[in-house]
Short mmCIF file of C-alpha atoms in Angstrom, two decimals:
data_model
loop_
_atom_site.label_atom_id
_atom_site.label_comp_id
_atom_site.label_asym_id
_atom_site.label_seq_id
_atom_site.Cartn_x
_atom_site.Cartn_y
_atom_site.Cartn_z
CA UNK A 9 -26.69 97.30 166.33
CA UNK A 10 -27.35 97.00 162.76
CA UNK A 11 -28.53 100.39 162.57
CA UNK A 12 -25.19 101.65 163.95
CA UNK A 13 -23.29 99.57 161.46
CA UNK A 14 -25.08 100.91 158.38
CA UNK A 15 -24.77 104.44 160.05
CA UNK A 16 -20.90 104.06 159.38
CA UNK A 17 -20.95 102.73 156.03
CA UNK A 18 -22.86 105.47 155.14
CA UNK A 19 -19.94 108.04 157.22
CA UNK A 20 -17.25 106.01 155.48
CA UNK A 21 -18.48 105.66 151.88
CA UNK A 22 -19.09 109.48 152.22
CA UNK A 23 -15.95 110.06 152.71
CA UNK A 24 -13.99 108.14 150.70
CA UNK A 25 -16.36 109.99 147.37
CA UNK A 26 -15.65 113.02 148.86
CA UNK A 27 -11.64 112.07 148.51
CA UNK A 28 -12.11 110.76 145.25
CA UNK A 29 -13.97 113.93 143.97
CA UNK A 30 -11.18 116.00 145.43
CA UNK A 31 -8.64 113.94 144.07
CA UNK A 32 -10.26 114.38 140.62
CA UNK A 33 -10.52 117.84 140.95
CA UNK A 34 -6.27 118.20 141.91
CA UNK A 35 -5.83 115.71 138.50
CA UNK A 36 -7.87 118.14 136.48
CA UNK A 37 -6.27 121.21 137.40
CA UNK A 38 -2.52 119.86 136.98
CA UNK A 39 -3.90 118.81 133.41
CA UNK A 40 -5.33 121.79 132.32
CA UNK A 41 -2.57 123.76 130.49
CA UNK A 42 -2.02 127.67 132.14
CA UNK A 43 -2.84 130.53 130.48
CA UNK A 44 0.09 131.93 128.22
CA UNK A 45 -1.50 136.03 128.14
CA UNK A 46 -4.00 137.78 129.29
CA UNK A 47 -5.95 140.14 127.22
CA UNK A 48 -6.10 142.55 129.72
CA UNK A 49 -3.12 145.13 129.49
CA UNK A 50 -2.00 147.57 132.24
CA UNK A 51 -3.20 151.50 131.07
CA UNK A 52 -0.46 152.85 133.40
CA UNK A 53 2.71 152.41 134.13
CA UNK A 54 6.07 154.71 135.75
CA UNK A 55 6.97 157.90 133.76
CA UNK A 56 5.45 159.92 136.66
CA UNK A 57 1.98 158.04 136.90
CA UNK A 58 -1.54 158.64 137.55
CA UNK A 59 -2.78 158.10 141.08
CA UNK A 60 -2.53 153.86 142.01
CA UNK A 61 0.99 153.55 140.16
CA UNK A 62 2.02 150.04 138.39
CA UNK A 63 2.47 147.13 140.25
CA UNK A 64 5.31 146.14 138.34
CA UNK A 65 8.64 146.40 140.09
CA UNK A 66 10.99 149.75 139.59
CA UNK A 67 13.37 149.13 136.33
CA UNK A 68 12.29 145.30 136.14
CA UNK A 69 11.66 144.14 132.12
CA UNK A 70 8.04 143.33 131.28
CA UNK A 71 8.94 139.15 130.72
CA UNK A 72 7.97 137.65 127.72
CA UNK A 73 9.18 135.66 125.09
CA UNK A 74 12.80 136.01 123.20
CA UNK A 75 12.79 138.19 120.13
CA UNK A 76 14.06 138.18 116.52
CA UNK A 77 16.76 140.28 115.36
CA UNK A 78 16.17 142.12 111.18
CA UNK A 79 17.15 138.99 109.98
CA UNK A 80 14.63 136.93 111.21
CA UNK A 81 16.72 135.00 114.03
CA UNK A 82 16.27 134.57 117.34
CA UNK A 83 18.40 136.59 119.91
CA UNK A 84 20.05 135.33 122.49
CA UNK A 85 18.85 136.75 125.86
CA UNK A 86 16.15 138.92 124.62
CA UNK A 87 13.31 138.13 127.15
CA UNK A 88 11.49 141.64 127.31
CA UNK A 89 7.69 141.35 125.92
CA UNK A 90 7.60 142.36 122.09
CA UNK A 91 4.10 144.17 123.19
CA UNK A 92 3.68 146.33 126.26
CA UNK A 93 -0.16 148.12 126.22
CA UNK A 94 -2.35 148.02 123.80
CA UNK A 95 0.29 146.98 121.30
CA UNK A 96 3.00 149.56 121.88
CA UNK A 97 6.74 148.63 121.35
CA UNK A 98 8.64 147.92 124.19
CA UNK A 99 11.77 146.64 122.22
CA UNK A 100 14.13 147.47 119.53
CA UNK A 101 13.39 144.42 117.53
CA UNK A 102 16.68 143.58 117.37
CA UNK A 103 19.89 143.28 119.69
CA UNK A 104 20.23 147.43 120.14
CA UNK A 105 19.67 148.89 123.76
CA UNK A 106 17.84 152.26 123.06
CA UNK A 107 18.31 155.14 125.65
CA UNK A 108 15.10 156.97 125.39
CA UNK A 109 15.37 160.48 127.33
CA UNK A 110 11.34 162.35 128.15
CA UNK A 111 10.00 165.25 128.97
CA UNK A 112 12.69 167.77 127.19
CA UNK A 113 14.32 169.57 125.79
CA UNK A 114 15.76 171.23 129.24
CA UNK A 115 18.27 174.32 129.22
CA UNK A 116 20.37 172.79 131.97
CA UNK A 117 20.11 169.02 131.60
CA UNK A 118 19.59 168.33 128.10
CA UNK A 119 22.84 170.01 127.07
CA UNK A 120 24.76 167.80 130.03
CA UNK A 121 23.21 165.12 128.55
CA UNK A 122 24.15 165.89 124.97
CA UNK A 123 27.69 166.12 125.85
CA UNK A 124 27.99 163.13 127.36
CA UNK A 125 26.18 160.84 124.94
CA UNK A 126 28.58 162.65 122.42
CA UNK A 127 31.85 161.70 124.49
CA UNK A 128 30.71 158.03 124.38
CA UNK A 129 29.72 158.61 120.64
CA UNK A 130 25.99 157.14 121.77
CA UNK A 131 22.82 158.02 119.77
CA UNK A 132 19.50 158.03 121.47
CA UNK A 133 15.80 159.18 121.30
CA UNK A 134 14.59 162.11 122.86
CA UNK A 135 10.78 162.05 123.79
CA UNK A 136 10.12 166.12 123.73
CA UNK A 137 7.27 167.87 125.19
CA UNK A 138 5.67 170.05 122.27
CA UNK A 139 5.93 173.41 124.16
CA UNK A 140 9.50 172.30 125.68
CA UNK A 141 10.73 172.33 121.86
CA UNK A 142 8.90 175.65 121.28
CA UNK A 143 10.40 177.39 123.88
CA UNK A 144 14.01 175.91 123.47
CA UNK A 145 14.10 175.28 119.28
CA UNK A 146 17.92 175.68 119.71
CA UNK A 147 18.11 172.06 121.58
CA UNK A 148 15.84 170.48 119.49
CA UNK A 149 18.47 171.54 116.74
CA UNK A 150 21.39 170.29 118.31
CA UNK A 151 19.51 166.71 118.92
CA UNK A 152 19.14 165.99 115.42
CA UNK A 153 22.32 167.93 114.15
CA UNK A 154 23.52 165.14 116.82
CA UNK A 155 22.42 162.55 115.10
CA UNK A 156 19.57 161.52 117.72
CA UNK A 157 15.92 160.32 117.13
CA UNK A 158 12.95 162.56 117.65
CA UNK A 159 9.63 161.46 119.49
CA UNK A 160 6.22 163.45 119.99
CA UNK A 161 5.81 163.31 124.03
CA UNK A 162 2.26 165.05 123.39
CA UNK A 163 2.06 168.57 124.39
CA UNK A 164 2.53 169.87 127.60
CA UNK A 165 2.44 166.23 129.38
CA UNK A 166 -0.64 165.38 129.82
CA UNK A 167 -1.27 162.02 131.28
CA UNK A 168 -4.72 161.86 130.66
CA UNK A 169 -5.01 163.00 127.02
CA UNK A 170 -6.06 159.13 126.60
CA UNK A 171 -9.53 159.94 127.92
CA UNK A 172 -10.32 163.35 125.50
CA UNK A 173 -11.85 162.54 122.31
CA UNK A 174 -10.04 161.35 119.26
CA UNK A 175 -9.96 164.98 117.68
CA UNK A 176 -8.48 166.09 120.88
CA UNK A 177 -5.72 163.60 120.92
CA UNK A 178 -5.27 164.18 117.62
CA UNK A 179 -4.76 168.05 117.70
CA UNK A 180 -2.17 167.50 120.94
CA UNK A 181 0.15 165.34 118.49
CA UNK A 182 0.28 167.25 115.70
CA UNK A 183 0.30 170.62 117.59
CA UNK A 184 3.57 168.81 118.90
CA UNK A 185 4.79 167.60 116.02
CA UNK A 186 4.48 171.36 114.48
CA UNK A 187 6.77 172.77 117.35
CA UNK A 188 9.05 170.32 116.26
CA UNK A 189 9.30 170.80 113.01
CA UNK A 190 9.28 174.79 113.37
CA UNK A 191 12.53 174.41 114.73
CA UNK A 192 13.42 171.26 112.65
CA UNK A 193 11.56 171.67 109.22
CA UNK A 194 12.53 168.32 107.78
CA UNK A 195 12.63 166.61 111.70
CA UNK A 196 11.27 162.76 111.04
CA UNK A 197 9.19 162.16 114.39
CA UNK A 198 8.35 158.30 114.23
CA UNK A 199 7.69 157.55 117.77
CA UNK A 200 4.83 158.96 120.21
CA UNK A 201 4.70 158.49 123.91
CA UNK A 202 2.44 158.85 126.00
CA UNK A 203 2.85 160.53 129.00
CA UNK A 204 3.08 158.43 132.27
CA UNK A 205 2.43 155.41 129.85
CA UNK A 206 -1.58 155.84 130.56
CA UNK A 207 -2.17 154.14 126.95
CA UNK A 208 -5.43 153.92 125.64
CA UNK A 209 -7.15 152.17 122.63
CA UNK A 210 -8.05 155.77 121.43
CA UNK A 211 -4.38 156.96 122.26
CA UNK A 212 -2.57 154.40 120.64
CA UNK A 213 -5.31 154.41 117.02
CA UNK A 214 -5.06 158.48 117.01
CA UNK A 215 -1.27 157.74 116.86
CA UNK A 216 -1.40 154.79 114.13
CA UNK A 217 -3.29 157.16 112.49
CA UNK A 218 -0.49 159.66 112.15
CA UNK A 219 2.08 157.19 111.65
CA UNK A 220 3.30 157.47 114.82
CA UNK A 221 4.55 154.73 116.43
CA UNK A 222 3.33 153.72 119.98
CA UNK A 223 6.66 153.89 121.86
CA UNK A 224 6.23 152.19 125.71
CA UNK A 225 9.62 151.01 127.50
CA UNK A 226 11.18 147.64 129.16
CA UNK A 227 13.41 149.47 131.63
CA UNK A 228 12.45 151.96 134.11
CA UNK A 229 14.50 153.32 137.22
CA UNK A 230 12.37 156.21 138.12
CA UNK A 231 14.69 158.68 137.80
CA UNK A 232 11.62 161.30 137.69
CA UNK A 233 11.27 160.05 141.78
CA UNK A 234 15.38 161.02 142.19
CA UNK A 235 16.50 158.13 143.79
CA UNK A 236 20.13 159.21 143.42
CA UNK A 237 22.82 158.75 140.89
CA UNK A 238 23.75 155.48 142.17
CA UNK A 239 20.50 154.10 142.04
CA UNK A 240 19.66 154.81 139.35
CA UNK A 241 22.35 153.48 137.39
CA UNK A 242 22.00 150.06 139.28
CA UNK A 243 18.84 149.37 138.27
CA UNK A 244 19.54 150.17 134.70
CA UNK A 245 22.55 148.12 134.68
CA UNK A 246 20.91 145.06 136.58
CA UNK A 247 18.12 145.25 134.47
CA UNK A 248 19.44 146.11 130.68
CA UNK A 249 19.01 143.15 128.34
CA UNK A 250 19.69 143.14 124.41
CA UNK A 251 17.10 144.92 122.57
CA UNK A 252 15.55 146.98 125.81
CA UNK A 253 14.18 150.36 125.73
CA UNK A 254 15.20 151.96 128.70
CA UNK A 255 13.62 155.19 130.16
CA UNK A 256 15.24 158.07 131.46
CA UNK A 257 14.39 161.93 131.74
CA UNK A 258 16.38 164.95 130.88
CA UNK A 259 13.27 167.55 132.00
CA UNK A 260 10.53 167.40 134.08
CA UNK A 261 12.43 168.48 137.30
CA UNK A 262 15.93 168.29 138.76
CA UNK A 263 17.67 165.70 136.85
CA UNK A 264 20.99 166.44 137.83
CA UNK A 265 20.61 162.07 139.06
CA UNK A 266 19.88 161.18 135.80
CA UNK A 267 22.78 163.24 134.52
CA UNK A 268 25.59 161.83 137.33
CA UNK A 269 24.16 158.79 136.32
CA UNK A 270 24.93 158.41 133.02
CA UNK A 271 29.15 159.00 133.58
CA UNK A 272 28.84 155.62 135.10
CA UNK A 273 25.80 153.92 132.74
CA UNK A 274 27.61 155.03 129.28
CA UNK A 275 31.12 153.48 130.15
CA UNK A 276 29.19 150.50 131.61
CA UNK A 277 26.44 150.03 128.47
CA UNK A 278 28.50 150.59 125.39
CA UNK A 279 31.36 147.70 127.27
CA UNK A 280 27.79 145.11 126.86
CA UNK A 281 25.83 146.36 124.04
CA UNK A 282 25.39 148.36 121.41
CA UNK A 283 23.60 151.45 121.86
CA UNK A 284 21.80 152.95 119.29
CA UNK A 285 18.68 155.50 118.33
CA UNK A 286 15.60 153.84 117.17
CA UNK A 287 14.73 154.09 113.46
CA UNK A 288 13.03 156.36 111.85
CA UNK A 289 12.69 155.00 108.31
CA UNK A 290 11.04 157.57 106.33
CA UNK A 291 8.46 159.15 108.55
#
């Protein structure tokens, strides 16, 4: 009998440690503060990826905290991230929505496109594709006589010129930015962009190094995947907060979308914000 009795003490006192180490555990975890970053950053993201995509949703902002504007004050609403990988800019830095157009310039679209952002009296930045710009020198001509912002979009798109060596990188950029400029002698090109937004570490110093500046996005509607028209301008309008880059193409395939698009994203965008090209300074 007695050994029965101590049998259970020993069941019960068991248990009730075993609760009190779990409840311990629960108390520790809702006391230890989360995490507010991660160092690791995604390497990929839309703008026609490498295989295994982005899990981040189509067009949705990368969150993050609110920004300043020039003067050193907060604004209102801005909840993209300041940094998207390895450090490039995903924001204007200030309450501006930049339109950001890749893969160009295009015979049929870019023109289209032109037009329109000069019926709305809208300044941009066109991401060009170094042998795009040789072959079409005329467009690249009519961007900047437009008053638009030139960025290096490496040569002929490649989304893995992360992985060559630094001297490779570095001859695809300025290969690029020599196209440019034959057509545009004086052209400032202060942005670079990497294609399919497969940033690396060696990427992103090779383009520090030139004084380029790393230039990633907060809005995406993967217009390169032609959703439609309608689409398309949804998600930008949905997801279009002060100071967002947003990314669109005007080359790289049919972008007539993109294009039908924008006679419903202009009206709509310039009503909410201001719209503007990103600086240049005096790259």
């Amino acid at each position: 009998m007695g050994t029965g009795t101590d049998r259970r003490f020993v069941v019960v006192a068991t248990l009730v440690v075993a609760a009190l180490l779990g409840s311990a555990y629960v108390l520790g975890r809702s006391m230890t503060p989360e995490p507010t970053g991660s160092s690791a950053r995604p390497t990929a993201s839309a703008d026609q990826p490498p295989a295994g995509g982005t899990s981040r949703s189509p067009g949705a902002p990368s969150p993050g905290p609110s920004a300043t504007g020039r003067d050193g004050g907060e604004i209102p609403g801005l909840e993209t991230a300041m940094e998207g990988p390895f450090g490039s800019q995903v924001t204007t830095g200030s309450a501006n929505v930049a339109l950001t157009f890749d893969d160009g310039p295009d015979p049929y679209y870019t023109p289209q496109v032109l037009e329109l952002l000069r019926r709305y009296r809208v300044k941009a930045t066109f991401c060009v594709v170094g042998e795009m710009a040789q072959s079409h020198p005329d467009l690249v001509r009519a961007i900047v006589t437009d008053g638009h912002t030139l960025c290096n979009h490496s040569w002929n798109h490649d989304v893995l010129l992360g992985e060559q060596p630094p001297a490779a990188i570095r001859d695809d950029m300025q290969r690029t930015n020599a196209a440019i400029r034959a057509a545009v002698p004086d052209a400032r090109i202060a942005y670079y962009r990497q294609p399919g937004g497969a940033w690396t570490k060696s990427v992103v110093s090779v383009a520090d190094d030139l004084r380029l500046v790393p230039l990633h996005w907060a809005v995406d509607p993967t217009d390169w995947q032609m959703p439609g028209a309608d689409v398309i301008a949804a998600t930008v309008s949905a997801n279009t907060q002060p100071g967002a880059i947003v990314l669109l193409h005007d080359a790289g395939g049919d972008r007539q979308g993109t294009v039908d698009a924008l006679r419903t994203l202009l009206p709509d965008l310039t009503a909410r914000f201001r719209l503007a090209a990103l600086p240049t300074g005096t790259t």
